[in-house]
CSV table of C-alpha atoms in Angstrom, one decimal:
chain,number,residue,atom,x,y,z
A,12,MET,CA,73.1,150.5,20.8
A,13,GLU,CA,71.9,152.1,17.9
A,14,ILE,CA,73.7,151.7,14.2
A,15,TRP,CA,73.1,154.5,11.3
A,16,ILE,CA,72.7,152.7,8.0
A,17,ASN,CA,71.7,153.5,4.7
A,18,PRO,CA,69.9,150.2,3.6
A,19,ALA,CA,71.1,150.1,-0.1
A,20,CYS,CA,74.8,149.8,1.4
A,21,SER,CA,75.8,146.5,1.4
A,22,LYS,CA,78.8,147.3,4.8
A,23,CYS,CA,76.0,148.3,6.1
A,24,ARG,CA,73.2,145.1,5.3
A,25,SER,CA,76.2,142.8,6.9
A,26,ALA,CA,76.5,144.6,9.7
A,27,ILE,CA,72.4,144.1,10.6
A,28,SER,CA,72.7,140.4,9.6
A,29,LEU,CA,75.8,140.0,12.1
A,30,LEU,CA,74.3,142.0,14.5
A,31,ASP,CA,71.0,139.4,14.1
A,32,ALA,CA,73.4,136.6,14.0
A,33,GLU,CA,75.4,137.8,17.6
A,34,GLY,CA,71.4,138.1,18.7
A,35,ALA,CA,72.9,142.0,19.5
A,36,ASP,CA,69.2,143.9,20.4
A,37,TYR,CA,69.9,147.6,18.9
A,38,THR,CA,67.6,150.4,17.1
A,39,VAL,CA,68.6,150.8,13.3
A,40,ARG,CA,68.2,154.2,12.4
A,41,ARG,CA,67.7,155.1,8.6
A,42,TYR,CA,70.1,158.0,8.9
A,43,LEU,CA,69.4,159.2,5.2
A,44,GLU,CA,65.6,159.8,6.0
A,45,ASP,CA,66.0,160.6,9.9
A,46,VAL,CA,68.8,163.3,9.4
A,47,PRO,CA,70.9,163.7,12.5
A,48,THR,CA,71.2,167.1,13.7
A,49,GLU,CA,74.5,168.9,14.0
A,50,ASP,CA,74.2,168.4,17.7
A,51,GLU,CA,74.2,163.9,17.2
A,52,ILE,CA,76.8,164.2,14.7
A,53,ARG,CA,79.5,166.4,17.3
A,54,ASP,CA,78.2,163.8,19.8
A,55,VAL,CA,78.6,160.6,17.4
A,56,LEU,CA,82.7,161.9,16.2
A,57,ASP,CA,83.7,162.4,20.3
A,58,ARG,CA,82.0,159.3,21.1
A,59,LEU,CA,84.3,158.0,18.4
A,60,GLY,CA,86.9,160.3,19.0
A,61,LEU,CA,87.6,161.1,15.3
A,62,GLU,CA,87.2,164.8,13.5
A,63,PRO,CA,84.0,165.4,11.3
A,64,TRP,CA,86.3,164.8,8.1
A,65,ASP,CA,87.5,161.3,9.2
A,66,ILE,CA,83.9,160.5,8.7
A,67,THR,CA,83.4,162.6,5.8
A,68,ARG,CA,82.8,160.6,2.5
A,69,THR,CA,84.7,162.6,0.3
A,70,GLN,CA,83.8,160.4,-2.8
A,71,GLU,CA,80.4,161.6,-2.8
A,72,ALA,CA,78.5,164.1,-6.1
A,73,VAL,CA,77.8,166.5,-3.1
A,74,ALA,CA,81.5,166.4,-1.8
A,75,LYS,CA,82.7,167.1,-5.1
A,76,GLU,CA,80.1,169.9,-5.4
A,77,LEU,CA,80.9,171.5,-2.5
A,78,GLY,CA,84.6,170.7,-2.6
A,79,VAL,CA,85.1,169.2,0.7
A,80,LYS,CA,88.8,167.6,-0.4
A,81,GLU,CA,90.0,171.5,-0.4
A,82,TRP,CA,88.3,172.4,2.9
A,83,ALA,CA,90.1,172.7,6.1
A,84,ARG,CA,91.2,171.0,8.2
A,85,ASP,CA,91.4,172.2,11.8
A,86,ALA,CA,89.7,172.7,14.5
A,87,SER,CA,88.5,176.5,12.8
A,88,ALA,CA,86.7,174.6,9.9
A,89,ARG,CA,84.8,172.1,12.2
A,90,GLU,CA,82.1,173.2,12.2
A,91,ARG,CA,81.7,173.8,8.7
A,92,TRP,CA,82.8,169.9,8.5
A,93,VAL,CA,80.0,169.3,11.1
A,94,LYS,CA,77.5,171.4,9.1
A,95,ALA,CA,78.0,169.5,5.6
A,96,LEU,CA,76.9,166.4,7.4
A,97,ALA,CA,73.9,167.6,9.0
A,98,GLU,CA,72.2,169.3,5.4
A,99,HIS,CA,74.0,166.8,2.9
A,100,PRO,CA,74.0,163.0,5.4
A,101,ARG,CA,75.0,161.0,2.6
A,102,LEU,CA,78.0,162.6,3.1
A,103,ILE,CA,78.7,160.4,6.2
A,104,GLN,CA,80.5,157.6,6.5
A,105,ARG,CA,78.3,154.0,7.3
A,106,PRO,CA,77.6,152.6,9.1
A,107,ILE,CA,78.1,153.8,12.7
A,108,ILE,CA,77.3,151.9,15.4
A,109,THR,CA,76.9,153.6,19.4
A,110,ALA,CA,78.0,151.2,21.8
A,111,GLN,CA,77.0,150.4,25.6
A,112,ASP,CA,79.6,151.9,26.9
A,113,GLY,CA,79.3,155.8,25.2
A,114,THR,CA,81.5,155.0,22.0
A,115,ALA,CA,81.0,154.6,18.7
A,116,VAL,CA,82.8,152.9,16.1
A,117,VAL,CA,82.2,152.4,11.8
A,118,ALA,CA,81.7,149.5,11.4
A,119,ARG,CA,82.7,148.5,8.0
A,120,THR,CA,84.0,145.2,8.6
A,121,ASP,CA,82.9,142.8,10.5
A,122,GLU,CA,86.1,142.8,13.1
A,123,ALA,CA,84.1,146.6,13.5
A,124,VAL,CA,81.2,145.0,14.6
A,125,GLN,CA,82.2,142.2,16.6
A,126,ASP,CA,84.3,145.5,18.4
A,127,ALA,CA,81.3,147.7,18.8
A,128,LEU,CA,79.3,144.4,20.1
A,129,SER,CA,81.9,143.3,22.8
A,130,ARG,CA,82.4,147.0,24.4
A,131,LYS,CA,79.1,146.3,27.1
A,132,GLY,CA,80.3,149.3,29.3
């Protein structure tokens, strides 16, 4: 299990605390420093069952600079979104936990963290 975090994010710290309280075995990835590649982003999207626009933080300053809210949200635009997430990791919603069963969750609530913990595979 891996968790993508920004240490400055309260939701990330909360998720880590819960994982620790449950004695979970996990790896921390500080994704702003260890930036995911486009392939890693595609893999996580597949595991999440989501599209790149579903995990994009559209309120970030860089999102506004890029004008992502106006971008198409369809198959033809998917790679543009993936590229933007790889080039501007601050846009990636957090925390993301990749579960042992090959799935992943955006763990912004305690319930989502518990859901990831329950996915043993």
